[in-house]
GROMACS .gro file of C-alpha atoms in nm:
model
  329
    1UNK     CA    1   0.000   0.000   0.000
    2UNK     CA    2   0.078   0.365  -0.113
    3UNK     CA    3   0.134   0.520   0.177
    4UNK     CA    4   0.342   0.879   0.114
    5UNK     CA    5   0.532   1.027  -0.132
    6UNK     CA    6   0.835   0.884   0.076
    7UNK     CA    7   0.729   0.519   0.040
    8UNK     CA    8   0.730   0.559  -0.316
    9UNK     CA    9   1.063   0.711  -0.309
   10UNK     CA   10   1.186   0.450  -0.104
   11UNK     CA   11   1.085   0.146  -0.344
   12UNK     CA   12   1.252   0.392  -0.624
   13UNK     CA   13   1.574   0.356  -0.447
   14UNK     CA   14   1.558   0.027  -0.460
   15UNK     CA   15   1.481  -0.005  -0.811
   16UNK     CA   16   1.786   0.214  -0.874
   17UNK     CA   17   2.020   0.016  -0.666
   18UNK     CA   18   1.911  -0.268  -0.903
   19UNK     CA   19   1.984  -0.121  -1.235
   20UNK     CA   20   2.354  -0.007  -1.089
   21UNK     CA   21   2.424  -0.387  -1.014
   22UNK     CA   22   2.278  -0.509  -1.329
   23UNK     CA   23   2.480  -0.214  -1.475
   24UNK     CA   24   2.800  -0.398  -1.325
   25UNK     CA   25   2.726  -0.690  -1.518
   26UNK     CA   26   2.526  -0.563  -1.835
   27UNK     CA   27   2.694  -0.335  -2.093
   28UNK     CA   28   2.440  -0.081  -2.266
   29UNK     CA   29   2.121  -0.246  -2.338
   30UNK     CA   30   1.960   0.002  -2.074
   31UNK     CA   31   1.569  -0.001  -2.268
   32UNK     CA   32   1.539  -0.386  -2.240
   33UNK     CA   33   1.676  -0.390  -1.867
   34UNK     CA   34   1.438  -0.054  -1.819
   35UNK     CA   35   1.134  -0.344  -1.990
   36UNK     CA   36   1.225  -0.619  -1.783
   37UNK     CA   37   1.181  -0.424  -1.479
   38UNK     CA   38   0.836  -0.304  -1.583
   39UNK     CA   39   0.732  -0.682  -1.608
   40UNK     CA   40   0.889  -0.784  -1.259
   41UNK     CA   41   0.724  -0.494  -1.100
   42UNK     CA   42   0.422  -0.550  -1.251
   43UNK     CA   43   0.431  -0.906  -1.159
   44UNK     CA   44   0.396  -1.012  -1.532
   45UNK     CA   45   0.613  -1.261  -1.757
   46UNK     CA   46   0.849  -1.125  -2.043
   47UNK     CA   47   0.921  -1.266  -2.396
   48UNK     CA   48   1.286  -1.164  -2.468
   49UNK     CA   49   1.402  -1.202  -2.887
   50UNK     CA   50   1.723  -1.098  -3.027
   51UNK     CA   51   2.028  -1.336  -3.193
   52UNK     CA   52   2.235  -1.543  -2.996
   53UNK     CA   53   2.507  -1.407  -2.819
   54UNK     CA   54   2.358  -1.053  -2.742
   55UNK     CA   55   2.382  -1.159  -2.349
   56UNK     CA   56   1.977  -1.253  -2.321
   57UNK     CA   57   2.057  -1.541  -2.061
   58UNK     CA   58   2.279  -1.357  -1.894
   59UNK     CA   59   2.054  -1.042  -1.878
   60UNK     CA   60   1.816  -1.284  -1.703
   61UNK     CA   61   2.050  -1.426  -1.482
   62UNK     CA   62   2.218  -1.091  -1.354
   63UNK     CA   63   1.874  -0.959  -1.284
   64UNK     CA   64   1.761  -1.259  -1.066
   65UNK     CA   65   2.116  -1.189  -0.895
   66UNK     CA   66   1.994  -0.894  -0.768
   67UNK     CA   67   1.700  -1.018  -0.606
   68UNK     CA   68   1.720  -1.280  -0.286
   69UNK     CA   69   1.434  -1.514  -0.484
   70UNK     CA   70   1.487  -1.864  -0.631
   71UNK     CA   71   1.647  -1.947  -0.987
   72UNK     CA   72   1.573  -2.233  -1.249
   73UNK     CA   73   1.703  -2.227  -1.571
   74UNK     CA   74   1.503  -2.487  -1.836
   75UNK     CA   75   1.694  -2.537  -2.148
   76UNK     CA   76   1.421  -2.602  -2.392
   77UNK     CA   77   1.477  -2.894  -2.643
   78UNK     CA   78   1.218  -3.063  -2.901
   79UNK     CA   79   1.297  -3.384  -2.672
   80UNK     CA   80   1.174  -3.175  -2.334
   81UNK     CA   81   0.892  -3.342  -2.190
   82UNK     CA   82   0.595  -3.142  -1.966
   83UNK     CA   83   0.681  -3.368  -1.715
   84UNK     CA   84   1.056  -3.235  -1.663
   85UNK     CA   85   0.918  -2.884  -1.638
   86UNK     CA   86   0.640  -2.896  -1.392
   87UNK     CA   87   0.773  -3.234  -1.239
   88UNK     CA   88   0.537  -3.588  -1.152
   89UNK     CA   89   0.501  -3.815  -0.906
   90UNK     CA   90   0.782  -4.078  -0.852
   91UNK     CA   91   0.709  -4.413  -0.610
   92UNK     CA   92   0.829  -4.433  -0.254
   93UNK     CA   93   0.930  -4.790  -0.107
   94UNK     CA   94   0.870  -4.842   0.247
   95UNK     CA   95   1.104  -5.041   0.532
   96UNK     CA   96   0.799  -5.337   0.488
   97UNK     CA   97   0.771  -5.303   0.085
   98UNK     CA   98   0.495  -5.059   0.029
   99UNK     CA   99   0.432  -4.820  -0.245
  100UNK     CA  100   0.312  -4.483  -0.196
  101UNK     CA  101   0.380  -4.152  -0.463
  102UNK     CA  102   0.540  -3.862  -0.386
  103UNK     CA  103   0.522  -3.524  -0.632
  104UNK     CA  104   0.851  -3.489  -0.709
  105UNK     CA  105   0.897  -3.065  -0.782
  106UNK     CA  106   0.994  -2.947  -1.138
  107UNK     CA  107   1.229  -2.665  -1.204
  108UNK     CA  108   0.923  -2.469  -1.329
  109UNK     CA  109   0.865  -2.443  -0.905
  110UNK     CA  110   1.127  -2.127  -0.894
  111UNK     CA  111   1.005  -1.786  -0.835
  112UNK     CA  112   1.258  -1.686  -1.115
  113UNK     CA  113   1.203  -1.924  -1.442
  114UNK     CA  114   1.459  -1.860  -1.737
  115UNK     CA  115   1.268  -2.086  -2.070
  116UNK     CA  116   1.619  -2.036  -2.212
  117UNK     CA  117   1.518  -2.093  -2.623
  118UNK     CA  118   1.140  -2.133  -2.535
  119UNK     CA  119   1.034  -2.220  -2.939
  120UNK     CA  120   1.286  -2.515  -2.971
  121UNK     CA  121   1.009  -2.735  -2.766
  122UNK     CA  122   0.716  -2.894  -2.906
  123UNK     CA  123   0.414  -2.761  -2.897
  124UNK     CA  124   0.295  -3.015  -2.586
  125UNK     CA  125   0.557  -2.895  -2.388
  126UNK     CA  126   0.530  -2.518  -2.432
  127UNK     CA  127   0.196  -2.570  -2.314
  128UNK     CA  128   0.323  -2.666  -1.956
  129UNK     CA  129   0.371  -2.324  -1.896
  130UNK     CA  130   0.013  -2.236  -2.009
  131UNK     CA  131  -0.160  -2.273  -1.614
  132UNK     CA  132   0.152  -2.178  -1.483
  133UNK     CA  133   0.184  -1.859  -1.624
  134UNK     CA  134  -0.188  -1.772  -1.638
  135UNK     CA  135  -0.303  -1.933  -1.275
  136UNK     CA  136   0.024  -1.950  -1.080
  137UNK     CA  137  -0.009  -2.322  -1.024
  138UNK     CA  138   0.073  -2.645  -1.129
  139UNK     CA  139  -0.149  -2.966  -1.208
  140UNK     CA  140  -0.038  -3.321  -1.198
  141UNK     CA  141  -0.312  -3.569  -1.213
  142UNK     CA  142  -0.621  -3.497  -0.965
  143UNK     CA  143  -0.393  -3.247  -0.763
  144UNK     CA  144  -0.332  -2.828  -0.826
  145UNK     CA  145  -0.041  -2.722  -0.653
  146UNK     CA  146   0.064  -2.372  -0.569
  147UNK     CA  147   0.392  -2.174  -0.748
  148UNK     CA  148   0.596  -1.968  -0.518
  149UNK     CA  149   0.539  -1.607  -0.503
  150UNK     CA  150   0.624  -1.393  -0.690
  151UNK     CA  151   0.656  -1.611  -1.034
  152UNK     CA  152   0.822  -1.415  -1.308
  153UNK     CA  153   0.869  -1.687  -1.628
  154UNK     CA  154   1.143  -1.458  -1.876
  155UNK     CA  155   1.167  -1.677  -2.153
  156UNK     CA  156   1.449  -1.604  -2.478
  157UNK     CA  157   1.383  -1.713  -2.818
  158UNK     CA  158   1.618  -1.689  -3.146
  159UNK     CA  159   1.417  -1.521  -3.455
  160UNK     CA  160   1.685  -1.584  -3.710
  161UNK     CA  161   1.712  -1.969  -3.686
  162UNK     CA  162   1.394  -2.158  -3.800
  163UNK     CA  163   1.500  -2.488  -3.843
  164UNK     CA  164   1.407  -2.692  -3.545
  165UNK     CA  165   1.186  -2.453  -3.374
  166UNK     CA  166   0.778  -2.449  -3.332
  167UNK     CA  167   0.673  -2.084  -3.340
  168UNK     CA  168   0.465  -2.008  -3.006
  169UNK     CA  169   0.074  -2.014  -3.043
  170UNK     CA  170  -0.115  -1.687  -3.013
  171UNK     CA  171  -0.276  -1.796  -2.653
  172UNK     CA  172   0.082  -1.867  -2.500
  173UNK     CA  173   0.252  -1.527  -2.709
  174UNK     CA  174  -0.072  -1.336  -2.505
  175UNK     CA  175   0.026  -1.459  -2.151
  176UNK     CA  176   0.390  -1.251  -2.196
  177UNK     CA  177   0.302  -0.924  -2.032
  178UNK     CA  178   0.580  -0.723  -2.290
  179UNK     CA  179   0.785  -0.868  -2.588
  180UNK     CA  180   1.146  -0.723  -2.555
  181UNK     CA  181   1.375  -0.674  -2.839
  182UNK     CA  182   1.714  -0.711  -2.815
  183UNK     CA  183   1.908  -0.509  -3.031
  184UNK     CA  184   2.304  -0.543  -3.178
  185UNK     CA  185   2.572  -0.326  -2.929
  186UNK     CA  186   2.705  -0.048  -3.027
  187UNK     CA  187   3.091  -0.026  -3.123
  188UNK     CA  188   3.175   0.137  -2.792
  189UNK     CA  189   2.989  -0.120  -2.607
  190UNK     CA  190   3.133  -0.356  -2.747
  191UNK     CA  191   3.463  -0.318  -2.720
  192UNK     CA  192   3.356  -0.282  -2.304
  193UNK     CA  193   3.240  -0.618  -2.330
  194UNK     CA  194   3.509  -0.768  -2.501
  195UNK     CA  195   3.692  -0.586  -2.189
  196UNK     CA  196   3.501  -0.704  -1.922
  197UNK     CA  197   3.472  -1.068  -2.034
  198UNK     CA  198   3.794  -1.130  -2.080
  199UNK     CA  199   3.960  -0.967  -1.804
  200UNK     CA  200   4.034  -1.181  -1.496
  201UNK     CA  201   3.776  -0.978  -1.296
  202UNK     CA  202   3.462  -1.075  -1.338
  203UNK     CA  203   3.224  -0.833  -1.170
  204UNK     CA  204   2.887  -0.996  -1.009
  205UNK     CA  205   2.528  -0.844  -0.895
  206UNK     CA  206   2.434  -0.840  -0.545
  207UNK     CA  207   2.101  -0.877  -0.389
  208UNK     CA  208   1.949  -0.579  -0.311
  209UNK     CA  209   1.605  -0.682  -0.286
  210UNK     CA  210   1.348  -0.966  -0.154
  211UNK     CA  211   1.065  -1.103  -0.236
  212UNK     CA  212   0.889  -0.934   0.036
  213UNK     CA  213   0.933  -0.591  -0.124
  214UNK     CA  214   0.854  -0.704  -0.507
  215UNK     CA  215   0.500  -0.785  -0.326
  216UNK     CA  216   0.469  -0.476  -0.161
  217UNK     CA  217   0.581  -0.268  -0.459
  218UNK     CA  218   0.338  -0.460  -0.645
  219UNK     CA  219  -0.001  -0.451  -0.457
  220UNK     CA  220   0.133  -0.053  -0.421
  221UNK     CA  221   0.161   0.038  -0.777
  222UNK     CA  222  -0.223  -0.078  -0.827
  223UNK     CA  223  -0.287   0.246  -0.623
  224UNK     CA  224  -0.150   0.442  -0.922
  225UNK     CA  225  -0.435   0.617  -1.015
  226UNK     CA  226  -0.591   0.596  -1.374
  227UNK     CA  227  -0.785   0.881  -1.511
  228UNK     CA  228  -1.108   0.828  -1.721
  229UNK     CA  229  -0.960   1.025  -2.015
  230UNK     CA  230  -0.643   0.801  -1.995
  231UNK     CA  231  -0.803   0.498  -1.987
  232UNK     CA  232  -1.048   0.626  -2.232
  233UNK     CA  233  -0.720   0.663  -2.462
  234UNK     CA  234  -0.573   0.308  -2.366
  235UNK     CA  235  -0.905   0.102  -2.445
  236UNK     CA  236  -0.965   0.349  -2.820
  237UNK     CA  237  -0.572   0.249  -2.882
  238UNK     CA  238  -0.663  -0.122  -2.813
  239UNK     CA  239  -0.955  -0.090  -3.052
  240UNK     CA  240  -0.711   0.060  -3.327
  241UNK     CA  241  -0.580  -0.250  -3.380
  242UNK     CA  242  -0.850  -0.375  -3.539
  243UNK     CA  243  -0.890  -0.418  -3.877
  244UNK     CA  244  -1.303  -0.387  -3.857
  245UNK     CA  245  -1.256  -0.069  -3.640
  246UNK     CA  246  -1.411   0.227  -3.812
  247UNK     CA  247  -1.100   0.501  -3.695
  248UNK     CA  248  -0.815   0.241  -3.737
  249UNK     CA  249  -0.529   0.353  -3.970
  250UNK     CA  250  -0.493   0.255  -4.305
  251UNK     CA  251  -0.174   0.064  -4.217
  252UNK     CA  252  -0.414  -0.192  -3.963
  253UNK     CA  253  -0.685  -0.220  -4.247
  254UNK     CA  254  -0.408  -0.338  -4.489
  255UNK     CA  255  -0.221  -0.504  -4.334
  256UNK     CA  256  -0.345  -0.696  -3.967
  257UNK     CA  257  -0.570  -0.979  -3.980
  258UNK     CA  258  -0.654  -1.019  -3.632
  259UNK     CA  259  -0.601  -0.698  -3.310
  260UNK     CA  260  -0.480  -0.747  -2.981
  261UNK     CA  261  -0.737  -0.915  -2.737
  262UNK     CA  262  -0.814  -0.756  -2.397
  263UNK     CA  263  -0.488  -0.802  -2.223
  264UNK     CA  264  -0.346  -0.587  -2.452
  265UNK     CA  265  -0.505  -0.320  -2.268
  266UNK     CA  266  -0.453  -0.451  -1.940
  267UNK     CA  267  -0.087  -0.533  -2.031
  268UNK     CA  268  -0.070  -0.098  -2.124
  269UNK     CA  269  -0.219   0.000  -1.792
  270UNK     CA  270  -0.031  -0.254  -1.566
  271UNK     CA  271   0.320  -0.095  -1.710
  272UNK     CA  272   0.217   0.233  -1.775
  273UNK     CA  273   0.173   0.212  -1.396
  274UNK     CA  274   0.489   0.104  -1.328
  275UNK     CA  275   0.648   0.347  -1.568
  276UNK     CA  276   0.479   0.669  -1.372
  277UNK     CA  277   0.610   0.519  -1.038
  278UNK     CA  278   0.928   0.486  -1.177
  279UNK     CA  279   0.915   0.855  -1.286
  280UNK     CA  280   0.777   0.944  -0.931
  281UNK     CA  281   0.427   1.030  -1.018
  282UNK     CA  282   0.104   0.946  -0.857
  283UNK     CA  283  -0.133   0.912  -1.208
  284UNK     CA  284  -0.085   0.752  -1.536
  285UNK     CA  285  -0.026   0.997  -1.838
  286UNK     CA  286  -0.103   0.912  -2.210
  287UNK     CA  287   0.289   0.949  -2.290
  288UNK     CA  288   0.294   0.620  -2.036
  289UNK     CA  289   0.099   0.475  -2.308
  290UNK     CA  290   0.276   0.578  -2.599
  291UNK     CA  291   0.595   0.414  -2.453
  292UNK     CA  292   0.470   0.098  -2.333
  293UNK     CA  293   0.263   0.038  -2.639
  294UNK     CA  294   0.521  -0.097  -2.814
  295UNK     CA  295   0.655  -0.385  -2.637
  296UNK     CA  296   0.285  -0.436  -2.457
  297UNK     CA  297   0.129  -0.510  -2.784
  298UNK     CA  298   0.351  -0.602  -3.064
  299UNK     CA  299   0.310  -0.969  -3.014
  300UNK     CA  300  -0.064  -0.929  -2.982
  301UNK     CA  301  -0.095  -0.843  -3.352
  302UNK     CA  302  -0.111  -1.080  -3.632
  303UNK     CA  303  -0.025  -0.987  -3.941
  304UNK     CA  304  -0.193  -1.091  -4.283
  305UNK     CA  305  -0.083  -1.249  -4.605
  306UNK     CA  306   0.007  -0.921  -4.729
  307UNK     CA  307   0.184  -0.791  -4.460
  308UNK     CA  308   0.372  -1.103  -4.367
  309UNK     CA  309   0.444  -1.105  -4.741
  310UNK     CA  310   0.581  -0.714  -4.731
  311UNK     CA  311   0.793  -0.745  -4.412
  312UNK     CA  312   0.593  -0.542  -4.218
  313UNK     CA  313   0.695  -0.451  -3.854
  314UNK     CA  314   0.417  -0.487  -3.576
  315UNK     CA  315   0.628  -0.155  -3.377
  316UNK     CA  316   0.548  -0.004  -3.663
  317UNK     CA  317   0.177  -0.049  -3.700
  318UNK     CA  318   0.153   0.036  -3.355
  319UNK     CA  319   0.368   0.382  -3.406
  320UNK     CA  320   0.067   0.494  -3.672
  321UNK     CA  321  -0.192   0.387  -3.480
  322UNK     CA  322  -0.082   0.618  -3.225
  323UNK     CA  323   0.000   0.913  -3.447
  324UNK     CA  324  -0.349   0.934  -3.631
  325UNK     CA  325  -0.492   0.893  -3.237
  326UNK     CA  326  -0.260   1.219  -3.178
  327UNK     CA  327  -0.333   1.406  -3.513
  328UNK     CA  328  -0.719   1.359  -3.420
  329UNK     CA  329  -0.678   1.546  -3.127
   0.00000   0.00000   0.00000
């Protein structure tokens, strides 16, 4: 709970203290750490994309350093079974010879999951995560059991190799609060990394945080208030991303087949919230929307023949679909 203008300045401090350890760790890349907060704070799961060797796994890792919460790492393989994710009962032999079953806990039973390559999986297996990610728990036969709390699944996937991968279905892609793109280093950093890798010391994150206060920063941050225009704003923007909607852009008549569903929305006012606490404010503004858009929603649209056809960038869509909102105004 909100209580003061000091509480939220206290809970900022502690965000800052984790971006200077990640910082230790992490050269540049200072948007996609900046994302990845959003989705911890906002108690939400995060898609992470970019080539291999850009540092995603390590990202992950440095940020869970930071934090005094569990880790699991689950390599993801087409021979990965649902079972060795959310784990199954295994027999128990008693001193006189009887049987009884025990549930044996999966790695997916972390408060921190890293779904290191997350596509490479079948299908079946992918859709382990499904009630984990959506309901928090776990079902193994006639028995639901509870995940730790708070559950934060940041899963990595390669766009540039296709062979051997099963693309993610639309009702999994929808239960990642924000896709993150990770983008190529600059010369500069770079060369830091080459310098920091390969020198014999090795800096490391410290914990700076607990579960305890993720919680509390949470179930604060749903105080951040929401203004009817605002949301008024968020909810049209939704709508624009719908081909059928009468005051979409051109661009989303051409070239989307289907618009973001309702978590889209609720994905841009969860963050946006976050965002104006990081910024020390109270309320929600529309420019919150305008910058969490982007990684809120551009998994949530589907493009059509056409635009899959012309190369056409969801970030993009989304960009005009907030200008012609702007030049209505």
């Amino acid at each position: 709970m909100v209580d003061s203008k000091e509480q939220l300045d206290a809970w900022g401090s502690a965000v800052s203290q984790m971006k200077e350890q990640i910082g230790r760790v992490i050269v540049g890349q200072h948007e996609v750490v900046e994302q990845l907060l959003w989705c911890i704070l906002a108690g939400g799961h995060a898609l992470i994309e970019g080539i291999p060797g850009l540092g995603k796994t390590m990202l992950i890792k440095t940020i869970a350093d930071t934090v005094d919460l569990s880790f699991a790492r689950i390599q993801f393989t087409p021979d990965l079974m649902p079972a060795d994710i959310t784990g199954t009962n295994v027999i128990q032999f008693g001193t006189k010879g009887e049987t009884s079953y025990k549930f044996q806990k999966g790695p997916l039973f972390g408060h921190v999951v890293l779904a290191d390559e997350i596509n490479r999986a079948t299908p079946k297996t992918q859709s382990a995560l499904l009630e984990a990610m959506q309901e928090k728990t776990v079902t193994v036969g006639s028995e639901t059991y509870h995940l730790p709390s708070p559950f934060f699944v940041l899963a990595t996937q390669n766009p540039l190799e296709q062979e051997g991968t099963y693309p993610l279905p639309e009702a999994q892609l929808d239960r990642f609060l924000l896709k993150i793109n990770v983008t190529y280093p600059t010369k500069s950093e770079l060369k830091e990394i080459v310098l920091r890798t390969t020198s014999t010391n090795q800096q490391q994150a410290e914990k700076v945080a607990d579960g305890a206060l993720l919680r509390d920063i949470q179930l604060g941050l749903k105080e951040i208030l929401v203004a009817e225009d605002v949301l008024e704003y968020a909810v049209q923007l939704l709508m624009n991303t719908h081909p059928e909607e009468a005051t979409a852009p051109e661009e989303v008549k051409q070239y989307i087949r289907f618009g973001s569903g309702p978590r889209g929305v609720q994905s841009m006012i969860g963050v946006a919230k976050v965002r104006a606490f990081l910024a020390g404010r109270f309320h929600v503004s529309k420019q919150d929307l305008h910058v969490v858009a982007v990684p809120a929603l551009r998994h949530r649209l589907f493009l059509n023949f056409e635009g899959q056809a012309m190369g056409i960038s969801p970030d993009k869509i989304i960009q005009a679909i907030i200008s012609s909102m702007e030049n209505r105004q």
